[in-house]
Short mmCIF file of C-alpha atoms in Angstrom, two decimals:
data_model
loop_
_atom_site.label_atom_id
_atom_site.label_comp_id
_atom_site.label_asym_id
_atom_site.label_seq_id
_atom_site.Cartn_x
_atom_site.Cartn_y
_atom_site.Cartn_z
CA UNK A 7 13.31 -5.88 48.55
CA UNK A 8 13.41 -3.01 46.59
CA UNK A 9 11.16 -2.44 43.46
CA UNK A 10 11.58 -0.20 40.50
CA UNK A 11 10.36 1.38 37.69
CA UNK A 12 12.43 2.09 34.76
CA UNK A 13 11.91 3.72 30.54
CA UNK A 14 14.67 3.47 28.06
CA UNK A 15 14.01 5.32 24.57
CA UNK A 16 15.56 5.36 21.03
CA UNK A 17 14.79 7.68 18.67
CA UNK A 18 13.35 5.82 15.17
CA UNK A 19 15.03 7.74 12.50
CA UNK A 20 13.84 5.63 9.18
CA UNK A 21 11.76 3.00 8.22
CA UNK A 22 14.46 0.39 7.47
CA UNK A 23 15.31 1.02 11.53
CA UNK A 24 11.73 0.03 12.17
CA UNK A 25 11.75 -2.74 10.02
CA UNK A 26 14.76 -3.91 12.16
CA UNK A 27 12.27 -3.99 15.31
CA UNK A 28 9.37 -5.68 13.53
CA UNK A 29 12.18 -8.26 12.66
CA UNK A 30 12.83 -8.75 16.24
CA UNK A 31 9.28 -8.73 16.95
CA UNK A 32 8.97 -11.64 14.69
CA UNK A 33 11.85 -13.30 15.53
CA UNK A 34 13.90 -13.31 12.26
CA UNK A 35 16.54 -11.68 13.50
CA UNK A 36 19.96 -13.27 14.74
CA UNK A 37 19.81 -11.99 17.98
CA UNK A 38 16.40 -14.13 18.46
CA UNK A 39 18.40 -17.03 17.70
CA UNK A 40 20.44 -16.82 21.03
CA UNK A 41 18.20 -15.62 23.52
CA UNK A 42 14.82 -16.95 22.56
CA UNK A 43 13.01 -19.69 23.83
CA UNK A 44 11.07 -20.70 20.29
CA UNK A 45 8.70 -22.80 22.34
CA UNK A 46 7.29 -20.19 24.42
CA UNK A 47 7.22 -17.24 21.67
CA UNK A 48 3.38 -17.77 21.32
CA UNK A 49 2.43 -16.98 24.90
CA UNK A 50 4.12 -13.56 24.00
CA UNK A 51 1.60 -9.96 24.51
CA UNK A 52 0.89 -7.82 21.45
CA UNK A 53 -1.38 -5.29 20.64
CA UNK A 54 -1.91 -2.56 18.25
CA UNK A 55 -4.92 -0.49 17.01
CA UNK A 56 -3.41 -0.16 13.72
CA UNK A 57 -2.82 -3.50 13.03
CA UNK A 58 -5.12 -5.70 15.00
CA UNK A 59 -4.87 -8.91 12.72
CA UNK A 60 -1.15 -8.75 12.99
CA UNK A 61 0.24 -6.12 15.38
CA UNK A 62 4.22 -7.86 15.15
CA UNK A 63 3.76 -5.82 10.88
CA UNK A 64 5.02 -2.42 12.59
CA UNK A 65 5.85 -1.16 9.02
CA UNK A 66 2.31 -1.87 8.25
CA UNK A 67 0.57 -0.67 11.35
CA UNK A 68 3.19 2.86 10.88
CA UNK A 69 1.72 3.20 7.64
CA UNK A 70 -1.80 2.52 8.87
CA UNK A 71 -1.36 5.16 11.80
CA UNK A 72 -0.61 7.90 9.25
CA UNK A 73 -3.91 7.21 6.85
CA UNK A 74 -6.21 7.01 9.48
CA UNK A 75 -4.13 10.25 11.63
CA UNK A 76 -3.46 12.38 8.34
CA UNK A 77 -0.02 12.92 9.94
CA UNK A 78 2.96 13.29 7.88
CA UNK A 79 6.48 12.64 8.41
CA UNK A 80 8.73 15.96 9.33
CA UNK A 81 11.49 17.57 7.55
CA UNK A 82 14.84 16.18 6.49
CA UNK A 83 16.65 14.20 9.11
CA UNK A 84 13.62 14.52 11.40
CA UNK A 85 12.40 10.83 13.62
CA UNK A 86 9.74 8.95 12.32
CA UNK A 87 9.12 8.08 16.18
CA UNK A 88 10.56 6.30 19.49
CA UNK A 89 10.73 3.31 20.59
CA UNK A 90 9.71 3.54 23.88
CA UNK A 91 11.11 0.15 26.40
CA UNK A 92 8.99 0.26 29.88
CA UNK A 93 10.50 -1.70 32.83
CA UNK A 94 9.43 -3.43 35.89
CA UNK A 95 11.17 -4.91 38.66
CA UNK A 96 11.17 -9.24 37.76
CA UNK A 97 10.85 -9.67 41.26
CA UNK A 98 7.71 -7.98 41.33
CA UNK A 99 6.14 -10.56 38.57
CA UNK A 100 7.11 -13.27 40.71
CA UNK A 101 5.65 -12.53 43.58
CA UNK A 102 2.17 -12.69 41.60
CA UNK A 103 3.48 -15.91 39.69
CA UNK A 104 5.92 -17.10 36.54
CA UNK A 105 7.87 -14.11 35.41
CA UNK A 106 7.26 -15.66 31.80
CA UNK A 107 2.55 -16.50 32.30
CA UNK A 108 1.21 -14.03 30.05
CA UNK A 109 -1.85 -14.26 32.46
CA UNK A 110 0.07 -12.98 35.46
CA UNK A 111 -1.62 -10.25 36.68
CA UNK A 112 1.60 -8.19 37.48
CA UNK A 113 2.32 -8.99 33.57
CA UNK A 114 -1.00 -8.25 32.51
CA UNK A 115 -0.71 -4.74 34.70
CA UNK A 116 2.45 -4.15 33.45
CA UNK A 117 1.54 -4.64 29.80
CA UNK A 118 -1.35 -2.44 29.89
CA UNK A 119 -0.61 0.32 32.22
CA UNK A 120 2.22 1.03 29.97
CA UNK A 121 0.52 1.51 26.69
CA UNK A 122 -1.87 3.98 29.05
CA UNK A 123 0.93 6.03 29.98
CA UNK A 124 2.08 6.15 26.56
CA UNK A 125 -1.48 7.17 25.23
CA UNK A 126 -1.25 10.20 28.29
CA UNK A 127 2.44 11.44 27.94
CA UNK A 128 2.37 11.35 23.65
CA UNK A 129 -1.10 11.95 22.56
CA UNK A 130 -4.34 9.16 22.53
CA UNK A 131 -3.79 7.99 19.00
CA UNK A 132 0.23 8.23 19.24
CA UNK A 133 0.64 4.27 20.36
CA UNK A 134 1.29 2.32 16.99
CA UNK A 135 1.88 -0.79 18.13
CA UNK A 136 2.71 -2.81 21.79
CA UNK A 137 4.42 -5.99 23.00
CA UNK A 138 5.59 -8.18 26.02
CA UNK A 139 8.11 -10.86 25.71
CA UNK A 140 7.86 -14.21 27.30
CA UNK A 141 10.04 -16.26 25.32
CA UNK A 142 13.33 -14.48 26.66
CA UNK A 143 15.19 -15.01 29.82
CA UNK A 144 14.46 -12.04 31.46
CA UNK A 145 10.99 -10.09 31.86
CA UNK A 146 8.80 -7.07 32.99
CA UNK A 147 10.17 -5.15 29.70
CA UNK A 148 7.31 -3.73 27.90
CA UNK A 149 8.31 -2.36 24.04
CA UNK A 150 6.32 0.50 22.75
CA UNK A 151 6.40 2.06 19.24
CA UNK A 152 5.46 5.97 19.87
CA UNK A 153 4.62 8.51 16.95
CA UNK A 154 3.73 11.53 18.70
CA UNK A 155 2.52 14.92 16.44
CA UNK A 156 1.74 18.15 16.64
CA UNK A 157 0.30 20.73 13.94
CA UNK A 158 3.17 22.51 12.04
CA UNK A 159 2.06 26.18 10.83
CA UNK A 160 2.19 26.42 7.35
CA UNK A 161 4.54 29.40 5.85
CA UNK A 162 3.39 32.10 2.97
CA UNK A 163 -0.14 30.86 2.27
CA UNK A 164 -0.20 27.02 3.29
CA UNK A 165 -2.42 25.63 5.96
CA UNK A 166 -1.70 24.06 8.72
CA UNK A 167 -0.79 20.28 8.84
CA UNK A 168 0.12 17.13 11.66
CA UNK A 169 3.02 16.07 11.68
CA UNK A 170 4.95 13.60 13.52
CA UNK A 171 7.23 15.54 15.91
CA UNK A 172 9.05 13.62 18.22
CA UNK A 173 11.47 16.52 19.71
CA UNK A 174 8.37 18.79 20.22
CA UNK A 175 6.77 15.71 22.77
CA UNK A 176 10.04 15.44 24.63
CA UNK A 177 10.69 19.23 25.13
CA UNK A 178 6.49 19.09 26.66
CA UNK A 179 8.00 16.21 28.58
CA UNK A 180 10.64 17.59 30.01
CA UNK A 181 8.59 20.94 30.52
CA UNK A 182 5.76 19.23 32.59
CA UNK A 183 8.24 17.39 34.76
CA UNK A 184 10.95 20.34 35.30
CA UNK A 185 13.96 18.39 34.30
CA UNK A 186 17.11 19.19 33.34
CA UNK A 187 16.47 16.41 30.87
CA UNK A 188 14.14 14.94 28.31
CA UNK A 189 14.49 11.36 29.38
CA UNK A 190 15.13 11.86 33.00
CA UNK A 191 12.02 13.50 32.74
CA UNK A 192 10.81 10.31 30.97
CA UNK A 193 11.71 8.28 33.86
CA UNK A 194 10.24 10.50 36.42
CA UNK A 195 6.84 9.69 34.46
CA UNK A 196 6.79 6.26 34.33
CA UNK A 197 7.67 5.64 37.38
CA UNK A 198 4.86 7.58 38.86
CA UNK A 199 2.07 6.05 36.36
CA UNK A 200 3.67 2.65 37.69
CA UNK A 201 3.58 3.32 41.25
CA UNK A 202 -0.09 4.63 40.80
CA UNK A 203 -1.59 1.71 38.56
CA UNK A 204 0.95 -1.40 38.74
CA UNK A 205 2.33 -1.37 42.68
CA UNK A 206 2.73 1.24 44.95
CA UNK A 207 6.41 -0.25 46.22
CA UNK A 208 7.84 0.76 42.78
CA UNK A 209 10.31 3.31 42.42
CA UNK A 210 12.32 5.45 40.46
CA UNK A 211 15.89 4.45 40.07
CA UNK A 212 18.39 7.20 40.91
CA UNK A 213 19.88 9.15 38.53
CA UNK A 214 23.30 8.13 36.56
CA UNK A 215 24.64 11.32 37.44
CA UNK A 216 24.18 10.39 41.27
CA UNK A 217 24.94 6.93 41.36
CA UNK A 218 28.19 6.84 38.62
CA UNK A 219 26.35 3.49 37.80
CA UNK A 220 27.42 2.25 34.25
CA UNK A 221 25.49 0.04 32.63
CA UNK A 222 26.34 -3.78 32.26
CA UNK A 223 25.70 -6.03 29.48
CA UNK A 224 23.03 -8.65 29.25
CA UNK A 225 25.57 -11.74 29.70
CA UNK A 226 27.15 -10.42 32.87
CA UNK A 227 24.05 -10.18 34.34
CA UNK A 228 22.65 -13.39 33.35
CA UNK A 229 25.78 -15.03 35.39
CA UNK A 230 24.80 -12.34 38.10
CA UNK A 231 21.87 -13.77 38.31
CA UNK A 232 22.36 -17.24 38.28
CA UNK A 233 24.16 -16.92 41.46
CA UNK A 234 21.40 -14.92 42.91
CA UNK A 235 18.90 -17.97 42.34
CA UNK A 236 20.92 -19.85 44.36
CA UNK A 237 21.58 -18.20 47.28
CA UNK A 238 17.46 -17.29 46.97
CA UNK A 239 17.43 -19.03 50.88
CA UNK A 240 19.76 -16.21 52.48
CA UNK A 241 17.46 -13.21 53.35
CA UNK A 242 20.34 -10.83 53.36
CA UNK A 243 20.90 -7.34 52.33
CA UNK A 244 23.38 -9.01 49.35
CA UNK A 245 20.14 -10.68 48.25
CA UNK A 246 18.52 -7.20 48.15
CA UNK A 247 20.94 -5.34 45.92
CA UNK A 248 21.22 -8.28 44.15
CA UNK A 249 17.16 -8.22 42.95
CA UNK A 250 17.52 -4.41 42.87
CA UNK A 251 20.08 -5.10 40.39
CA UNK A 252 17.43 -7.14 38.61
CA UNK A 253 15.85 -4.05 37.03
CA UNK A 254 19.12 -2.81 35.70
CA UNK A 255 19.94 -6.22 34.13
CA UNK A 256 16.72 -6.03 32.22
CA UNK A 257 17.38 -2.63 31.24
CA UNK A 258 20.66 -3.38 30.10
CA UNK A 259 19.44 -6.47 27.81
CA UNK A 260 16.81 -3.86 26.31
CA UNK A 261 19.57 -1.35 25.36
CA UNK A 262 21.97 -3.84 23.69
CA UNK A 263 18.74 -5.34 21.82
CA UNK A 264 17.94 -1.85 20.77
CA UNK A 265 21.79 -1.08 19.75
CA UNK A 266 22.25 -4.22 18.12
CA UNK A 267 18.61 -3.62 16.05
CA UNK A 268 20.24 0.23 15.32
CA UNK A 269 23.60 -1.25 13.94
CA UNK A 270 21.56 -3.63 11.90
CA UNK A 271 19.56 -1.37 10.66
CA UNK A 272 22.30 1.65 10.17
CA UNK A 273 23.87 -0.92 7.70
CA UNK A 274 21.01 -1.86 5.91
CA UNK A 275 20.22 2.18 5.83
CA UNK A 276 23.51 2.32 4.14
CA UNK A 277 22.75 -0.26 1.86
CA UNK A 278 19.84 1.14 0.67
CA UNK A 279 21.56 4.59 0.09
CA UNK A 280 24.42 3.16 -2.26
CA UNK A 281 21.44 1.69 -4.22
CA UNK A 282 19.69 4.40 -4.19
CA UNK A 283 22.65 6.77 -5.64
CA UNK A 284 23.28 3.90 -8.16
CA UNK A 285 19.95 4.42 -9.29
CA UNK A 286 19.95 7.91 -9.60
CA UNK A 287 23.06 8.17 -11.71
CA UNK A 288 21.06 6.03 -14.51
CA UNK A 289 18.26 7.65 -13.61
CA UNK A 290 20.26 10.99 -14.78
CA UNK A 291 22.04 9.87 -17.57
CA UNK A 292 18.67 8.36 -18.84
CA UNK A 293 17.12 11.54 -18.12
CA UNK A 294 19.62 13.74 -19.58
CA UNK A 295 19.41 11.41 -23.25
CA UNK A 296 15.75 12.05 -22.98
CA UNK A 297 16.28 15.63 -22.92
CA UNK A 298 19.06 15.61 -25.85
CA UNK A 299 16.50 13.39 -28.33
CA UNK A 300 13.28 15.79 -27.28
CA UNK A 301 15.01 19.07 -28.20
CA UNK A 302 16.32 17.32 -31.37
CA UNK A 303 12.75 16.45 -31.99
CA UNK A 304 11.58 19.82 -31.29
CA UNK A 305 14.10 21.51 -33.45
CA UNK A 306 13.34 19.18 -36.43
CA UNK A 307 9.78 20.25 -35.68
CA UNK A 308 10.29 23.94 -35.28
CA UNK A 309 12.06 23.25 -38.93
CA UNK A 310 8.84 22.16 -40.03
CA UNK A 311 6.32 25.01 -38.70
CA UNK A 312 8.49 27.54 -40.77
CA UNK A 313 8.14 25.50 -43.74
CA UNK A 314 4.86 25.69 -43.30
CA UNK A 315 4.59 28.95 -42.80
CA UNK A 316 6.77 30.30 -45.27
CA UNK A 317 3.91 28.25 -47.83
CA UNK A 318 1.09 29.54 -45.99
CA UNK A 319 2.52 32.95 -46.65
CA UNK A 320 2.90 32.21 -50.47
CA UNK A 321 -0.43 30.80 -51.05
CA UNK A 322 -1.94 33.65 -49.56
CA UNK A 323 -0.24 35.92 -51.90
CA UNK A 324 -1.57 33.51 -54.83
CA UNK A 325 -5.14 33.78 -53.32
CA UNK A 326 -4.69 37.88 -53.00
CA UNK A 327 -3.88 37.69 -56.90
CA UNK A 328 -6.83 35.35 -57.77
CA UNK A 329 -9.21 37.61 -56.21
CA UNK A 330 -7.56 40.59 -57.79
CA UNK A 331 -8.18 38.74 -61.05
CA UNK A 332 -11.38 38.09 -60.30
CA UNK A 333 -12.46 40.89 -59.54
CA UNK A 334 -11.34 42.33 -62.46
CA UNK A 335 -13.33 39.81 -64.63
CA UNK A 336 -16.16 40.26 -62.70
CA UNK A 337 -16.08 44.58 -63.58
CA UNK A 338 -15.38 43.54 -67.30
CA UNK A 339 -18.67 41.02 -66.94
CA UNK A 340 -21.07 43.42 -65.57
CA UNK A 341 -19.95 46.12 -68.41
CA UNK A 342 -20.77 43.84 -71.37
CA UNK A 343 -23.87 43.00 -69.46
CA UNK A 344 -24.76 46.72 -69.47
CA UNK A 345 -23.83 47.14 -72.53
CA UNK A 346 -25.60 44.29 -74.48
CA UNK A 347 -28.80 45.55 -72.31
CA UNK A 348 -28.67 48.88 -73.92
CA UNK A 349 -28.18 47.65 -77.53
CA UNK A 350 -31.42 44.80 -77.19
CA UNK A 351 -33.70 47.22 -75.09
CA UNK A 352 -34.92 49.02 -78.56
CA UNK A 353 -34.16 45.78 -80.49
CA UNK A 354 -36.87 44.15 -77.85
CA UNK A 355 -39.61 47.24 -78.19
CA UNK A 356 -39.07 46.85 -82.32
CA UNK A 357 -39.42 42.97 -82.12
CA UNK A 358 -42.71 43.54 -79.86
CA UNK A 359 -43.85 46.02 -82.40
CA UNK A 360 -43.20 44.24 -85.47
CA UNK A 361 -45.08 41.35 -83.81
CA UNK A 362 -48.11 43.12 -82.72
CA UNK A 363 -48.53 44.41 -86.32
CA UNK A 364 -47.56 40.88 -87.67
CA UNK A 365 -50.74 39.36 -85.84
CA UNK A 366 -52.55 42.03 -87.24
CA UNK A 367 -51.55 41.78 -90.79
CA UNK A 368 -50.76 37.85 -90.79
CA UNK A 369 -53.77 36.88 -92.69
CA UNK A 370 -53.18 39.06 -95.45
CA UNK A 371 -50.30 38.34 -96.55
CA UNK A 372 -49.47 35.32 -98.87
CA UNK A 373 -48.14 32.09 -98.09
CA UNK A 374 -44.66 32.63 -98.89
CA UNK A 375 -44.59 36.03 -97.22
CA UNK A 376 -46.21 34.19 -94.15
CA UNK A 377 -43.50 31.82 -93.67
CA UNK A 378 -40.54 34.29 -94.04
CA UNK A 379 -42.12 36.52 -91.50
CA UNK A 380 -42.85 33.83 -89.09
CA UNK A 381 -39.06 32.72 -89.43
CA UNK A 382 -38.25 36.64 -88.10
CA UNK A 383 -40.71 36.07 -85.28
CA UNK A 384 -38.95 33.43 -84.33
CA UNK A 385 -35.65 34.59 -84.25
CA UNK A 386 -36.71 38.11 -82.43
CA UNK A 387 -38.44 35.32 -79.95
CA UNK A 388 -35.02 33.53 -79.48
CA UNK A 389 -33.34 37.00 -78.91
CA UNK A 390 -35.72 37.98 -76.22
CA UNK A 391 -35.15 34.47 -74.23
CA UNK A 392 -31.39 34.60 -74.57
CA UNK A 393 -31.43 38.29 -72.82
CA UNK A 394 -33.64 36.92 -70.40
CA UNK A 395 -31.32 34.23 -69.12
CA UNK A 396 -28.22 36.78 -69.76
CA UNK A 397 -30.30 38.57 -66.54
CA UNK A 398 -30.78 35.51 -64.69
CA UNK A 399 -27.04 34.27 -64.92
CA UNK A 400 -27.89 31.08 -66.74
CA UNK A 401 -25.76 32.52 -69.43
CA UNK A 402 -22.98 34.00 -69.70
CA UNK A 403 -22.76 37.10 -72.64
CA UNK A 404 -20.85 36.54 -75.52
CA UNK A 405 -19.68 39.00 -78.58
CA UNK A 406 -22.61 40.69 -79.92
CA UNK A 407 -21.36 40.35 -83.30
CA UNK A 408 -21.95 36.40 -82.78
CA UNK A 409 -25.57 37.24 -83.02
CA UNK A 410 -27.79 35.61 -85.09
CA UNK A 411 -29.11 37.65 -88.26
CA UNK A 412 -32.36 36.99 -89.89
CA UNK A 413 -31.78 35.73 -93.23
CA UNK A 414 -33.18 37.76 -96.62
CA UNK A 415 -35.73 36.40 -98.73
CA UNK A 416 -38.21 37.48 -101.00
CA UNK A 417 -41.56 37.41 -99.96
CA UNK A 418 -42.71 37.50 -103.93
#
């Protein structure tokens, strides 16, 4: 019997296409419906370092993968990553046991000698996520979600950064392995890691472009191998192509579940894309009335600054004015100051006189002559404190003609 060793790949081009797989993973989808076995879905294998609690939430685990990598998703049109289906030959899983015991060790081999060639051909912390089906008719298929990366130069200035790249991986592929072809290099891979860690018998299938083979769908194979199982007595060479045909079958069933997840997911891409140009259009016209009211608002307020500054501009010339005015007071002040200074200077040394000789002469004059020259003291007193506060500022000077004059009286 021959034994072999098969990889199909599909590029992951957007998250709703991923979500698609988790679906699957999860069985949601409608293709679950038909060829799932509900009461063996909990024996199925997953794994993921991203996602231990729950490594079915690819979306999650994705997201997870880029925090803890620091990757970041390429340019415009560019894969998010590949999802990577690894194939063994049923017939070798039986030979150890059920094709559907999660503790086979074929199964167990399979399922972990796979996510070890994935870790080697994309990078150690590519692998997102893992899982093995039991639940479905057929088995050895393996499904792998891939982010490989590499570190982008940056242009004018920026620094490099990682990014996922999933053409870059295949082209290293395909370079390691001399192939004409990415994914024939692909297959030449697996199949070696498989023969080396999961059974030596295991092969490579030949090439498309050798055989002419053309892939069959999942439901003519299932009928295929119905009649296989029961003609499993005749040891014949039929028998033998028939199980070599196993691998094929398996392959097949992986590439319609990976169309029919694309088509799903291609619609709901295009769903999400009408939205999304919906939303833009309001966004726009909500946008564009924002713009209209905030230059009204700015005009209105550009009004207002001129205002302003056409008052600013007048009250300055007020202010100029004022202290012209002022200034011109303040010249007229300090003249009258001088001037009332130089007419009480001698009027001040007379007053001191007359006093000196009034203190002299005080006690011999009479009564009445007392009291009339004590009034004059008084007022020459009075005159001397006014000038004093006239110097000081407490007062400001006033006509001189408003001055006080002594009164005459007769002393006799």
């Amino acid at each position: 019997m021959t034994l072999f060793a098969a990889v199909r790949v599909a590029r992951i081009q957007s998250i709703t296409q991923l979500r698609q797989i988790e679906s699957h993973g999860l069985r949601k989808d409608e293709a679950s419906a038909k060829r799932v076995d509900p009461s063996r879905t909990s024996l199925n294998l997953s794994e993921s370092r991203y996602s231990p609690e729950d490594p079915l939430q690819l979306v999650q685990a994705f997201k997870a993968f880029k925090t803890a990598t620091g990757a970041s998703e390429g340019g415009k049109n560019a894969a998010l990553g590949l999802h990577v289906l690894c194939v063994v030959s049923p017939g070798l899983i039986t030979e150890a046991g059920d094709l559907h015991n999660p503790n086979n060790p074929v199964n167990r081999r399979a399922f972990e000698q796979s996510q070890e060639w994935a870790r080697r051909t994309f990078g150690p912390d590519s692998l997102v996520a893992a899982r093995m089906d039991m639940d479905e008719t057929g088995g050895g298929v393996v499904d792998l979600i891939v982010c490989p990366t590499s570190i982008k130069q940056g242009g004018r200035g920026r620094k490099p950064k990682l990014t996922i790249s999933v053409r870059e991986a295949l082209a290293q592929v395909q370079k390691e392995h001399g192939a004409k072809r990415s994914y024939s290099a692909l297959q030449d891979s697996w199949a070696n890691h498989a023969r080396e860690h999961v059974d030596e018998r295991l092969q490579r299938g030949e090439p498309k472009s050798e055989t002419g083979r053309v892939h069959v769908v999942a439901d003519i194979l299932r009928a295929a191998d119905a009649e296989r199982v029961a003609s499993a007595q005749a040891r014949t060479k039929a028998e033998e192509a028939l199980k070599a045909t196993e691998s094929f079958r398996a392959m097949a069933e992986a590439e319609a579940r990976t169309a029919s997840e694309a088509t799903a997911a291609a619609q709901h891409e295009r769903a999400y894309l009408r939205e999304r140009a919906e939303g833009l259009k309001v966004w726009e016209d909500q946008t564009a009335q924002e713009i209209d009211r905030k230059e009204a608002a700015l005009t209105l307020r550009e009004h207002e600054v001129q205002r302003a500054e056409a008052a600013l501009a007048g009250r300055a010339v007020e202010i100029e004015r004022q202290e012209r005015v002022l200034a011109t007071e303040r010249t007229r002040l300090e003249k009258l100051a001088a001037a009332y200074e130089r007419l009480t200077k001698p009027l001040l040394s007379f007053a001191r006189d007359v006093k000196r000789w009034a203190d002299d002469f005080r006690t011999l004059l009479p009564e009445r002559a007392r009291d009339a020259f004590d009034s004059s003291v008084a007022i020459l007193q009075r005159l001397d404190d006014e000038t004093a506060e006239i110097r000081e500022g407490k007062k400001e000077v006033g006509p001189v003609e408003s001055a006080p004059r002594p009164q005459s009286r007769r002393l006799w």
